[in-house]
mmCIF file of C-alpha atoms and ligand atoms in Angstrom:
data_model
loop_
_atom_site.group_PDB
_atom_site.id
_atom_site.type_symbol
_atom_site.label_atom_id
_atom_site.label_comp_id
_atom_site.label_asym_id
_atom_site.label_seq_id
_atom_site.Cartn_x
_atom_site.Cartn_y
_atom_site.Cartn_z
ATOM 1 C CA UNK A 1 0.000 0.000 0.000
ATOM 2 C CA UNK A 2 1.438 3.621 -0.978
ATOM 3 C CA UNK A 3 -0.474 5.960 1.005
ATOM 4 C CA UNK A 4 -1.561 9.413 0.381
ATOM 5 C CA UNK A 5 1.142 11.886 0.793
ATOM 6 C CA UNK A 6 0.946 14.258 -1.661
ATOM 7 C CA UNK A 7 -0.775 16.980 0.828
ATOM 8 C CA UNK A 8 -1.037 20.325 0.030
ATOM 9 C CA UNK A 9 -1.291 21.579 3.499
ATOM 10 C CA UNK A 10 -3.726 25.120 4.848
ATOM 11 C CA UNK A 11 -4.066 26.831 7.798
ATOM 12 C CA UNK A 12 -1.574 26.914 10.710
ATOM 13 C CA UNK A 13 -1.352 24.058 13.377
ATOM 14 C CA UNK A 14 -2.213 24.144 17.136
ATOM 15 C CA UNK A 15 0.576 25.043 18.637
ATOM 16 C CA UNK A 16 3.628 26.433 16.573
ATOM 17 C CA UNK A 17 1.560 29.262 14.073
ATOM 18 C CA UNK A 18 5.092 30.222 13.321
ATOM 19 C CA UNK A 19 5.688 28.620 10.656
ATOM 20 C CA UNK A 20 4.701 29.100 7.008
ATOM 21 C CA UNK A 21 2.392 25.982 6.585
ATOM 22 C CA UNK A 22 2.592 26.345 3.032
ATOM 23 C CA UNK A 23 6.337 25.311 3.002
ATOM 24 C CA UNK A 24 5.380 22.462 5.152
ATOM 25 C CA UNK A 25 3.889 18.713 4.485
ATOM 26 C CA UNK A 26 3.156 15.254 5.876
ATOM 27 C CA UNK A 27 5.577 12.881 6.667
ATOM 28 C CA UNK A 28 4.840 9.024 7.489
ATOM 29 C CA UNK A 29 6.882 7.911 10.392
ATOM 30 C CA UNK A 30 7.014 5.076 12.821
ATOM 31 C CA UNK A 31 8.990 5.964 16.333
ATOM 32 C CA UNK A 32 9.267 2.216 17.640
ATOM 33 C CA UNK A 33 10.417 -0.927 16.063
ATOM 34 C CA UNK A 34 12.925 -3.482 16.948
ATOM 35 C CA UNK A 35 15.530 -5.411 14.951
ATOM 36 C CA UNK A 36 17.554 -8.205 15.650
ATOM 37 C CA UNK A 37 20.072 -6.144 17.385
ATOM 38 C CA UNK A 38 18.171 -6.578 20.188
ATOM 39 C CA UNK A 39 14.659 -9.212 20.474
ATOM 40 C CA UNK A 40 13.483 -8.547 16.638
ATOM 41 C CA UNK A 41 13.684 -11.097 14.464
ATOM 42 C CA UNK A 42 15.490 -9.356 11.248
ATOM 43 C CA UNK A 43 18.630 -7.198 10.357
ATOM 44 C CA UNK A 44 18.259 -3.365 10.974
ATOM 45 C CA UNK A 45 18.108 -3.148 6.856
ATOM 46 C CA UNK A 46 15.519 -5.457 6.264
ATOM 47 C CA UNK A 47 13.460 -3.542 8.839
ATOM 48 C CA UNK A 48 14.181 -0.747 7.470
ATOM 49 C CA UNK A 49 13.455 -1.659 4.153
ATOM 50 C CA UNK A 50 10.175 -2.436 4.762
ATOM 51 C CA UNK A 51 9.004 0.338 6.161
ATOM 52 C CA UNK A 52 10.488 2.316 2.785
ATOM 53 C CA UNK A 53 8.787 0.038 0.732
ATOM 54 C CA UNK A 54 5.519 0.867 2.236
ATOM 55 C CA UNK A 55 5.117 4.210 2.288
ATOM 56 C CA UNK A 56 6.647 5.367 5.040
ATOM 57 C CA UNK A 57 9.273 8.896 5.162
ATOM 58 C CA UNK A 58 10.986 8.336 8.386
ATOM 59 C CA UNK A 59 11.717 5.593 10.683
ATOM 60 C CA UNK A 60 13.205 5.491 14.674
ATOM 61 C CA UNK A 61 14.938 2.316 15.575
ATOM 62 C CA UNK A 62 14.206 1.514 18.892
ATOM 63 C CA UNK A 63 16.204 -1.238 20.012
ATOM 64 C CA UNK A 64 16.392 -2.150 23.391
ATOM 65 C CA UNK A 65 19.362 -0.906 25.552
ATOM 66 C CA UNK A 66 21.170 -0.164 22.693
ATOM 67 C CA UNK A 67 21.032 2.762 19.292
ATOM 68 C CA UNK A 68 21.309 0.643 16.352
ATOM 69 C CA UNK A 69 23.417 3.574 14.029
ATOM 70 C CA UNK A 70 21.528 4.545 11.494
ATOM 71 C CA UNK A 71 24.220 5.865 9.158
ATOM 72 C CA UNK A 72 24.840 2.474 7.485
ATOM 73 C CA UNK A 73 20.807 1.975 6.697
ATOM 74 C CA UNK A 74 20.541 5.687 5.384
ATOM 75 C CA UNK A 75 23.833 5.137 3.226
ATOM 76 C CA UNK A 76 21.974 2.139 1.453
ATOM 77 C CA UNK A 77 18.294 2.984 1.727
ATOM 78 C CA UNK A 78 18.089 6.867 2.992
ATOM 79 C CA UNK A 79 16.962 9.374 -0.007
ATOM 80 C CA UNK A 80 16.898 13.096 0.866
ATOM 81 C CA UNK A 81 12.897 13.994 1.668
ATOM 82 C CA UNK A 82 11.984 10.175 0.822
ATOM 83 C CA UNK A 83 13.267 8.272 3.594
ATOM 84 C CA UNK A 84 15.145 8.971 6.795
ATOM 85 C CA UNK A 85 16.293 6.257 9.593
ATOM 86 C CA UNK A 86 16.792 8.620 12.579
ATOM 87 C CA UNK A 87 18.556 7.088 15.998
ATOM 88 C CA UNK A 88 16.382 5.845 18.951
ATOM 89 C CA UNK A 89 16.386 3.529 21.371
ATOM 90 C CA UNK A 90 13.882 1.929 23.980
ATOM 91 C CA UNK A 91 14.873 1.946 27.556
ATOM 92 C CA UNK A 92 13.281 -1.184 29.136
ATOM 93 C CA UNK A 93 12.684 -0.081 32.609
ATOM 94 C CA UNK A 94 10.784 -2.427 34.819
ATOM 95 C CA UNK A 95 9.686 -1.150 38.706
ATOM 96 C CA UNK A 96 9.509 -3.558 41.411
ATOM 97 C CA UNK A 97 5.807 -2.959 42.801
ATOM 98 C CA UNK A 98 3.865 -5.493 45.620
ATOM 99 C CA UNK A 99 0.833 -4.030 44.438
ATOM 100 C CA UNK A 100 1.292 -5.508 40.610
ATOM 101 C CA UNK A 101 -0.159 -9.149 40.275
ATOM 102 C CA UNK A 102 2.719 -9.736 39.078
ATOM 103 C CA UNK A 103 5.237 -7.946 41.241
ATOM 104 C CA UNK A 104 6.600 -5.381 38.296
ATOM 105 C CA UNK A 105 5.116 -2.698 36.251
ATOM 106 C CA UNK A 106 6.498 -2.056 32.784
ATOM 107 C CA UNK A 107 7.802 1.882 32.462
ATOM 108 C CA UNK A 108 9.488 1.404 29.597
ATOM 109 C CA UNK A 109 10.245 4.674 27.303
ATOM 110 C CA UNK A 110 11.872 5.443 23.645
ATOM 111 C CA UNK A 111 14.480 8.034 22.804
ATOM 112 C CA UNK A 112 14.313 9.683 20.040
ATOM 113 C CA UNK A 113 17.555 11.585 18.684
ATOM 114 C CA UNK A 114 19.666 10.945 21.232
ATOM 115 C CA UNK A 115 23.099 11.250 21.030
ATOM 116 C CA UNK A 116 23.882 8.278 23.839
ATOM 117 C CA UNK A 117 21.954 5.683 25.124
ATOM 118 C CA UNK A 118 20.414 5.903 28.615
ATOM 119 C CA UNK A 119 20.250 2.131 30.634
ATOM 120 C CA UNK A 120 17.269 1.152 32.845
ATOM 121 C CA UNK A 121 18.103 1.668 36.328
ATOM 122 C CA UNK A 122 18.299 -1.291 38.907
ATOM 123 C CA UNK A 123 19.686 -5.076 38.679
ATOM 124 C CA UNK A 124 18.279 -6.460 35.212
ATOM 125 C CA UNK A 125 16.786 -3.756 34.806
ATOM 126 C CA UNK A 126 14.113 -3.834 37.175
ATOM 127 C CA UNK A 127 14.135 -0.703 39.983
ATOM 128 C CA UNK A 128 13.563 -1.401 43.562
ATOM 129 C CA UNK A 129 11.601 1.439 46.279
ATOM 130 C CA UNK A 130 10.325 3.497 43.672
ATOM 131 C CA UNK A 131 7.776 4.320 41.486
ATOM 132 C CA UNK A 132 6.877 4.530 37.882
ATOM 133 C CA UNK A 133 6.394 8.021 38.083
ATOM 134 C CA UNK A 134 9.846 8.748 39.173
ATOM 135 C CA UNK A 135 11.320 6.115 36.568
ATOM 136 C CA UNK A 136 9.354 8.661 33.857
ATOM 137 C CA UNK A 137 11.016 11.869 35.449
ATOM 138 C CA UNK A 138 14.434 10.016 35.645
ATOM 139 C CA UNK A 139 14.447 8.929 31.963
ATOM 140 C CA UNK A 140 13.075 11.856 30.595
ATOM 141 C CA UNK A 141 15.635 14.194 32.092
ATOM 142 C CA UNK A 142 18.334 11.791 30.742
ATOM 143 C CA UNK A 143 16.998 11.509 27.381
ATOM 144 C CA UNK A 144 16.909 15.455 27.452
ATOM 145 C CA UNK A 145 20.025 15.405 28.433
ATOM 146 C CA UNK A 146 21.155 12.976 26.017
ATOM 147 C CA UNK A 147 19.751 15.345 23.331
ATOM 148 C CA UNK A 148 16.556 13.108 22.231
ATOM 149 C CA UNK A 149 12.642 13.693 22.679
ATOM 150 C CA UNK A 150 11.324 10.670 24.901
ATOM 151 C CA UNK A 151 8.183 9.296 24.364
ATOM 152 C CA UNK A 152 6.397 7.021 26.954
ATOM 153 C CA UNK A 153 5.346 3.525 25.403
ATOM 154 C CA UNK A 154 1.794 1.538 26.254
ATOM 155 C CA UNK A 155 0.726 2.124 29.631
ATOM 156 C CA UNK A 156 -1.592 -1.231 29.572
ATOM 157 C CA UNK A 157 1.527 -3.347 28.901
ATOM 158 C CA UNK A 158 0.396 -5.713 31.402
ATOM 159 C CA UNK A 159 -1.778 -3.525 32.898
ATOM 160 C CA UNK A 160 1.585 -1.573 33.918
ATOM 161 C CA UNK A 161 0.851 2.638 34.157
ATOM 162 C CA UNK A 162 -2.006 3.948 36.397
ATOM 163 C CA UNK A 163 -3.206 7.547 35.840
ATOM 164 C CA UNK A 164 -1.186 8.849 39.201
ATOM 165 C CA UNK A 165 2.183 7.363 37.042
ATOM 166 C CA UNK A 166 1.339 9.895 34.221
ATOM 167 C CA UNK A 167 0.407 12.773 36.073
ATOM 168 C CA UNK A 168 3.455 14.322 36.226
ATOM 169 C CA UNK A 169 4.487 14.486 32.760
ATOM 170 C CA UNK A 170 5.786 17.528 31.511
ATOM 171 C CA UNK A 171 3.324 18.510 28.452
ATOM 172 C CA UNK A 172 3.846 18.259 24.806
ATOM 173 C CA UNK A 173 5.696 14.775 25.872
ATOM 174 C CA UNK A 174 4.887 12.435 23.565
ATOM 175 C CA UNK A 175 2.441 8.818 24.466
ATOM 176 C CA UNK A 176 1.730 5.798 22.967
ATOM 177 C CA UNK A 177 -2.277 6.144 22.499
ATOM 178 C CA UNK A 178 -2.833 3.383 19.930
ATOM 179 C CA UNK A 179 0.707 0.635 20.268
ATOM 180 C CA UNK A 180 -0.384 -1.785 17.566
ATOM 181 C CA UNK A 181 0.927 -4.706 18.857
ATOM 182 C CA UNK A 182 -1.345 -7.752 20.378
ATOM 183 C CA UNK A 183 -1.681 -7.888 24.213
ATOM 184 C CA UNK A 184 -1.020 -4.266 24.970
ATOM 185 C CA UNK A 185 -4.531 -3.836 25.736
ATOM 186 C CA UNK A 186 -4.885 -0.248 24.408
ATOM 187 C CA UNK A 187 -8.996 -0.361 25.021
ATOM 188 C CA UNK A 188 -7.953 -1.217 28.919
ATOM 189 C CA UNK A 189 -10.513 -3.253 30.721
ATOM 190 C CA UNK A 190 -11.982 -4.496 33.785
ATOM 191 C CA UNK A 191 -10.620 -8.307 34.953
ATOM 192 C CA UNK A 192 -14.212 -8.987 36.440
ATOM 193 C CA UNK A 193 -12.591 -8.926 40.131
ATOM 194 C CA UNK A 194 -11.788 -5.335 40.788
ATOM 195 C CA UNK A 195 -9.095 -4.663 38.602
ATOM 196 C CA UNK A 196 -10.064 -1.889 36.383
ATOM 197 C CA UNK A 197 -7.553 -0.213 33.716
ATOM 198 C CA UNK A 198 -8.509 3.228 31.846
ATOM 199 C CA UNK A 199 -8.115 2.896 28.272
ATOM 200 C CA UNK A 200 -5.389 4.717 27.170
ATOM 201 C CA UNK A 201 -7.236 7.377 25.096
ATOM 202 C CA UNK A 202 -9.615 7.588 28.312
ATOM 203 C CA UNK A 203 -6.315 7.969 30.126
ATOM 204 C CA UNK A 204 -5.387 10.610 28.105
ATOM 205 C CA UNK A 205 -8.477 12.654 28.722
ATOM 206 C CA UNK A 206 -8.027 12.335 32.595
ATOM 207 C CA UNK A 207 -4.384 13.739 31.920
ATOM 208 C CA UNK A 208 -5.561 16.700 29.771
ATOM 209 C CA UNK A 209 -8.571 17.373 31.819
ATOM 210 C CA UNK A 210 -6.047 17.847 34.928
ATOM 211 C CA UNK A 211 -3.992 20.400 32.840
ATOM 212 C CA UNK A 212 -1.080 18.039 31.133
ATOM 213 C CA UNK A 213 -0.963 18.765 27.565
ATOM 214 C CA UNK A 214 0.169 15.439 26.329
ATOM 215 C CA UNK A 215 0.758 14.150 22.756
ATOM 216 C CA UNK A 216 -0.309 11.387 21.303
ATOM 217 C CA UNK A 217 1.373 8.873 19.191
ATOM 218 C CA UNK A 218 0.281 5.774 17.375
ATOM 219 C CA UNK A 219 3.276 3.101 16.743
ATOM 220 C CA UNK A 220 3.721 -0.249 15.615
ATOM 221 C CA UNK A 221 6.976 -1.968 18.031
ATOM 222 C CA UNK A 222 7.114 -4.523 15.652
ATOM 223 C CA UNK A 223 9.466 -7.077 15.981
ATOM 224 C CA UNK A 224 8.359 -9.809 13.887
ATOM 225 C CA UNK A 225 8.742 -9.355 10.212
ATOM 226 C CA UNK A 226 8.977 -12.921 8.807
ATOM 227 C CA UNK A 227 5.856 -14.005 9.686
ATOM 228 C CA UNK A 228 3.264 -11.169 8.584
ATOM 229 C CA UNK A 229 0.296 -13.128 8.099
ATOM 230 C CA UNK A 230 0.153 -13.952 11.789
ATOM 231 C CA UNK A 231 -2.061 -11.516 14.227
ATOM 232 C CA UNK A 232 -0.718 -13.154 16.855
ATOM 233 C CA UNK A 233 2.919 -11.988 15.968
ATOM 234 C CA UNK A 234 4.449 -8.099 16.253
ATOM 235 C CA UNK A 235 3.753 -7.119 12.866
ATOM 236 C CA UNK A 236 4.474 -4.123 11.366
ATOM 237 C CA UNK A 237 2.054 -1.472 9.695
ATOM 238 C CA UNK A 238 -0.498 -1.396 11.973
ATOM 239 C CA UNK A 239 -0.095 2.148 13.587
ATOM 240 C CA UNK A 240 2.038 5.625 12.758
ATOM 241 C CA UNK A 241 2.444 8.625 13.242
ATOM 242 C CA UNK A 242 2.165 12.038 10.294
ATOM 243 C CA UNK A 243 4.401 14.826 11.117
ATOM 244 C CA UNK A 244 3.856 17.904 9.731
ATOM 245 C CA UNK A 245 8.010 19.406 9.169
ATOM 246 C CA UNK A 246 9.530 21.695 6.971
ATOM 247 C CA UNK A 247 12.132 18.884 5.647
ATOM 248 C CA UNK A 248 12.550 15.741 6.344
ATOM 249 C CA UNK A 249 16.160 15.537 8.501
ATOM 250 C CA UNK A 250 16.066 14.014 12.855
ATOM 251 C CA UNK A 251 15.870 18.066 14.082
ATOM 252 C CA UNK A 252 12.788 18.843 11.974
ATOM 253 C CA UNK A 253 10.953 15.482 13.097
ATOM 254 C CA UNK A 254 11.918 16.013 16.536
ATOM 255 C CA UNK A 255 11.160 19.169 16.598
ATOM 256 C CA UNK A 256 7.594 19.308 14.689
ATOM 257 C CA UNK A 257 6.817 16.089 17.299
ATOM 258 C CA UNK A 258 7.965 18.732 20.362
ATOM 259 C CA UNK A 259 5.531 21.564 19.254
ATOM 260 C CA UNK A 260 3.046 19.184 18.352
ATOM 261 C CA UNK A 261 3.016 19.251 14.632
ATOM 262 C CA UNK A 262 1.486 15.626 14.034
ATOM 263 C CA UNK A 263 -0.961 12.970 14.712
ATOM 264 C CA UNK A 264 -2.073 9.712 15.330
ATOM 265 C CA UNK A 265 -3.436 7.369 13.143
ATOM 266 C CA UNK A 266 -4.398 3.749 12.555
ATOM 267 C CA UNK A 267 -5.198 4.159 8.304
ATOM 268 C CA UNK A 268 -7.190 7.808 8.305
ATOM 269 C CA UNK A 269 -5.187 10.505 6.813
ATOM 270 C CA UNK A 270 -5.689 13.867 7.064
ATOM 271 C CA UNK A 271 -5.428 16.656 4.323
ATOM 272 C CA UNK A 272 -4.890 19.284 6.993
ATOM 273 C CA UNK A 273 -5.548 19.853 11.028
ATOM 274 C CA UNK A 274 -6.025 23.686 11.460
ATOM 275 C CA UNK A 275 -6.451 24.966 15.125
ATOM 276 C CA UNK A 276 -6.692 28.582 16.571
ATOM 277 C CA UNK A 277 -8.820 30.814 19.141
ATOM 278 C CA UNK A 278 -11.857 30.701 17.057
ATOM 279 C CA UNK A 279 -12.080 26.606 15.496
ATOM 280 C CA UNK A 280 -10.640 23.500 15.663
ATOM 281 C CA UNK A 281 -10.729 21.883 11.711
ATOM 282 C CA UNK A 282 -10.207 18.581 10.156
ATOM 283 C CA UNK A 283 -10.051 17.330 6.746
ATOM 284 C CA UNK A 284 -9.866 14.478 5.184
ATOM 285 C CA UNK A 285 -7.314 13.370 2.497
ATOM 286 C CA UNK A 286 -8.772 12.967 -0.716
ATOM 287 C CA UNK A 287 -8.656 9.122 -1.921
ATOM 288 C CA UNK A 288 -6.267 7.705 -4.226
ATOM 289 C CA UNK A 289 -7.942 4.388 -4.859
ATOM 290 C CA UNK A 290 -10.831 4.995 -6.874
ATOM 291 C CA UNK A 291 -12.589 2.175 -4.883
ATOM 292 C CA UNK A 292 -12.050 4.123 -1.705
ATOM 293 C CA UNK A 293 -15.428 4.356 -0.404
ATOM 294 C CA UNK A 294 -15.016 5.156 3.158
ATOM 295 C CA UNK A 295 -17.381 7.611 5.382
ATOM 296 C CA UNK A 296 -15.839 9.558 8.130
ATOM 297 C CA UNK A 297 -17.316 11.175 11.706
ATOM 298 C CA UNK A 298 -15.224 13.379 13.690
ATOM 299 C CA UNK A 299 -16.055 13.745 17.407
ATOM 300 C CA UNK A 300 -14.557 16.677 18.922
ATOM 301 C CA UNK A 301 -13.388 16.010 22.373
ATOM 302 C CA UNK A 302 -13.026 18.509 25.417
ATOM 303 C CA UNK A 303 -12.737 18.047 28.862
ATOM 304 C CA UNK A 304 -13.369 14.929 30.843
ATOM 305 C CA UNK A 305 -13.658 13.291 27.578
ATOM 306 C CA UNK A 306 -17.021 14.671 26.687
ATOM 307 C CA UNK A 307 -18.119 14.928 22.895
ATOM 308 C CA UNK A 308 -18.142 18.517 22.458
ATOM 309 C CA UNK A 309 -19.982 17.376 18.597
ATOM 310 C CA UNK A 310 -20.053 15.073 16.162
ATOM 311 C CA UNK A 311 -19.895 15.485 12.563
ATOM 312 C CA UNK A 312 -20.129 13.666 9.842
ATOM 313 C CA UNK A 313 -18.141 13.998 6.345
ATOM 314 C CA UNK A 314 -14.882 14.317 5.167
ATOM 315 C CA UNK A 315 -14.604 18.134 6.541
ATOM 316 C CA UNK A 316 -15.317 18.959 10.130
ATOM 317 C CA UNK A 317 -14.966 22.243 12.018
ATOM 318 C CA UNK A 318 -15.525 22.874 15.760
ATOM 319 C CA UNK A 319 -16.513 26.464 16.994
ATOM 320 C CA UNK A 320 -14.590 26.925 20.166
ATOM 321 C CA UNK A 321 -17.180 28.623 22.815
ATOM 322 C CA UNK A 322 -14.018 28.925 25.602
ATOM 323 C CA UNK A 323 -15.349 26.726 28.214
ATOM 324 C CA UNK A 324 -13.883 23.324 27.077
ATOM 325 C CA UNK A 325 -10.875 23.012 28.441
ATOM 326 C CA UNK A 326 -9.386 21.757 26.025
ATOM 327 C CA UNK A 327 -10.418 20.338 22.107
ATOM 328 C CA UNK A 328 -9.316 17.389 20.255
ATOM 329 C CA UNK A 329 -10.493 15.429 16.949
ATOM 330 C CA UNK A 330 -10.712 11.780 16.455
ATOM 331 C CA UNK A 331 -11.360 10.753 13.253
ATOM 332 C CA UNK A 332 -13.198 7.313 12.334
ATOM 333 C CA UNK A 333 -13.903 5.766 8.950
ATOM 334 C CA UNK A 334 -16.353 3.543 8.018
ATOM 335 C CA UNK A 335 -14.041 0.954 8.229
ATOM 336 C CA UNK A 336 -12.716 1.343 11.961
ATOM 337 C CA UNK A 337 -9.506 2.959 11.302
ATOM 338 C CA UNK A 338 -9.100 5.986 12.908
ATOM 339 C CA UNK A 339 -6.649 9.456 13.300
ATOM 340 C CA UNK A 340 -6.058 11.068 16.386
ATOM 341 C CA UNK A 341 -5.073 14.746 16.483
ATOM 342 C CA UNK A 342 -3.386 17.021 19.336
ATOM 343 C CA UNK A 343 -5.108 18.808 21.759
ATOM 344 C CA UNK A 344 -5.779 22.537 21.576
ATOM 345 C CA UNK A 345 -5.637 23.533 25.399
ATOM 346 C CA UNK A 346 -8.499 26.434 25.840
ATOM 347 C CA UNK A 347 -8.472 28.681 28.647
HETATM 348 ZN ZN1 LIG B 1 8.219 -1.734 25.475
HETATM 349 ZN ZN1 LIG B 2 9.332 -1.981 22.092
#
């Protein structure tokens, strides 16, 4: 599949007007996949490869403990504003926690950029008297440090992050909503004996509603790409993210992703997000199949996670009244796929 990326894009974006959106467009990306330099099951360029080969512009290998160098992969498969491998890493911190049916809670988190790696703290990996929430604050001030934007990976990873782990964030960090892989419970649930998990876009909505302006990200931490007719396997494809940047190089990414410049998405595409005082606007790219039937509804979101509207169509545009808190889009086709786009905070 060769997506839609030949966007001419409108109005300005939510948070960084600054820019000339004219000059600016769409880029594909993926921030999390593995390789077999560390628990994936192919080379770093077969990986790689096949995220070139299907549409995508840009793509962060995440390995864990460890930043597979991208400069070999971009010397064979890199083409200036087609396709970019930029340096990550994912930093596989565990917590020790009595409270977890299991005894651990997963915090892991991915670096994006970075110039170094950051290790998990603790023996194996697995940090003893502390919490999640100060595993978050620890990694994110080394991945600053180290230079890279850190993004926090899928709090339902068995039924690991709680809202009170989150709630410290500093905004405009970056969150898997919508991890495509199997068991990473994304819809969270209730165990039928107490145990209740927020979904994470229902986690996200607690976050925003208490003030923390967090991003949202949809990624694919595939590992498995031999066997892709498998659901059961971590295939690739199933989740990404489109960054709106001036050019296609690791600052511009990085720094579109830091100011909020993108969104979510599970197969919708949008033709443009536009965001200011007055509206919050969505619209929806124009197919390139001719067989492309799909319907769209937009829900606007503000706080608590209340539908602000609904509309139906491939254009949808929110009046902002002032007393919402915040506004956000999701986009859903007929099909199920859907985009999510960043929050507007309202005051
Ligand atoms: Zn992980
Ligand atoms: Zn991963």
């Amino acid at each position: 599949m060769r997506p839609i990326l030949r966007l001419v894009l409108g109005a300005s974006f939510v948070v960084a007007p600054v820019h000339a959106a004219g000059a600016q467009r769409w880029y594909r990306g993926n921030t999390h996949v593995h390789t077999r330099e560390s628990d994936g099951n192919r080379p770093p360029e077969e990986v790689a490869r096949w995220y070139r080969d299907h549409g995508y512009h840009f793509l962060v290998v995440t390995d864990h403990e460890r930043i597979t160098d991208p400069a070999p992969l971009n010397a064979q498969l890199g083409k200036p504003g087609a396709f970019l491998v930029i340096a990550g890493q994912e930093i596989t911190q565990q917590v020790a926690d009595a409270s977890h049916p299991q005894g651990i809670r997963q915090a892991h988190v991915v670096s994006i950029a970075p110039a170094r790696v950051v290790l998990p703290l603790g023996e194996k990996g697995i940090a003893q008297g502390t919490t999640v929430a100060a595993m978050y604050a620890s990694h994110l001030a080394a991945v600053r440090a180290a230079g890279g934007l850190a993004q926090v990976n899928h709090p339902n990873f068995r039924w690991s992050v709680r809202l009170e782990d989150m709630a410290a964030l500093p905004d405009s960090t970056p969150f898997e909503l919508w991890n495509a892989q199997p068991r990473i419970n994304n819809l969270g649930g209730d165990d039928g004996h107490g145990r209740t998990s927020l979904s994470t876009e229902a986690l996200w909505d607690s976050l925003l509603t208490r003030g923390r302006l967090l991003w949202a990200v949809g990624s694919d931490d595939a590992h498995n790409f031999a066997a892709l007719d498998d659901a059961e396997t971590t295939r690739p494809g199933g989740a990404w993210i489109m960054v709106r940047a001036d050019t296609l190089t690791p600052a511009a990414i990085v720094g579109a992703m830091r100011a909020g410049r993108f969104y979510a998405t599970t197969g919708v595409l949008l033709a443009d997000v536009a965001a200011d005082a007055r509206a919050v606007e969505v619209t929806v790219a124009a197919p390139t199949n001719p067989r492309d039937d799909r319907r769209y509804r937009t829900r606007f979101v503000g706080r608590g996670g209340r539908t602000l509207a609904v509309v139906a169509g491939t254009r949808a545009r929110y009046a902002i009244r002032g007393d919402e808190g915040y506004v956000r889009a999701v986009v859903v086709d007929s099909d199920g796929r859907t985009a999510w786009t960043q929050p507007l905070r309202v005051r």
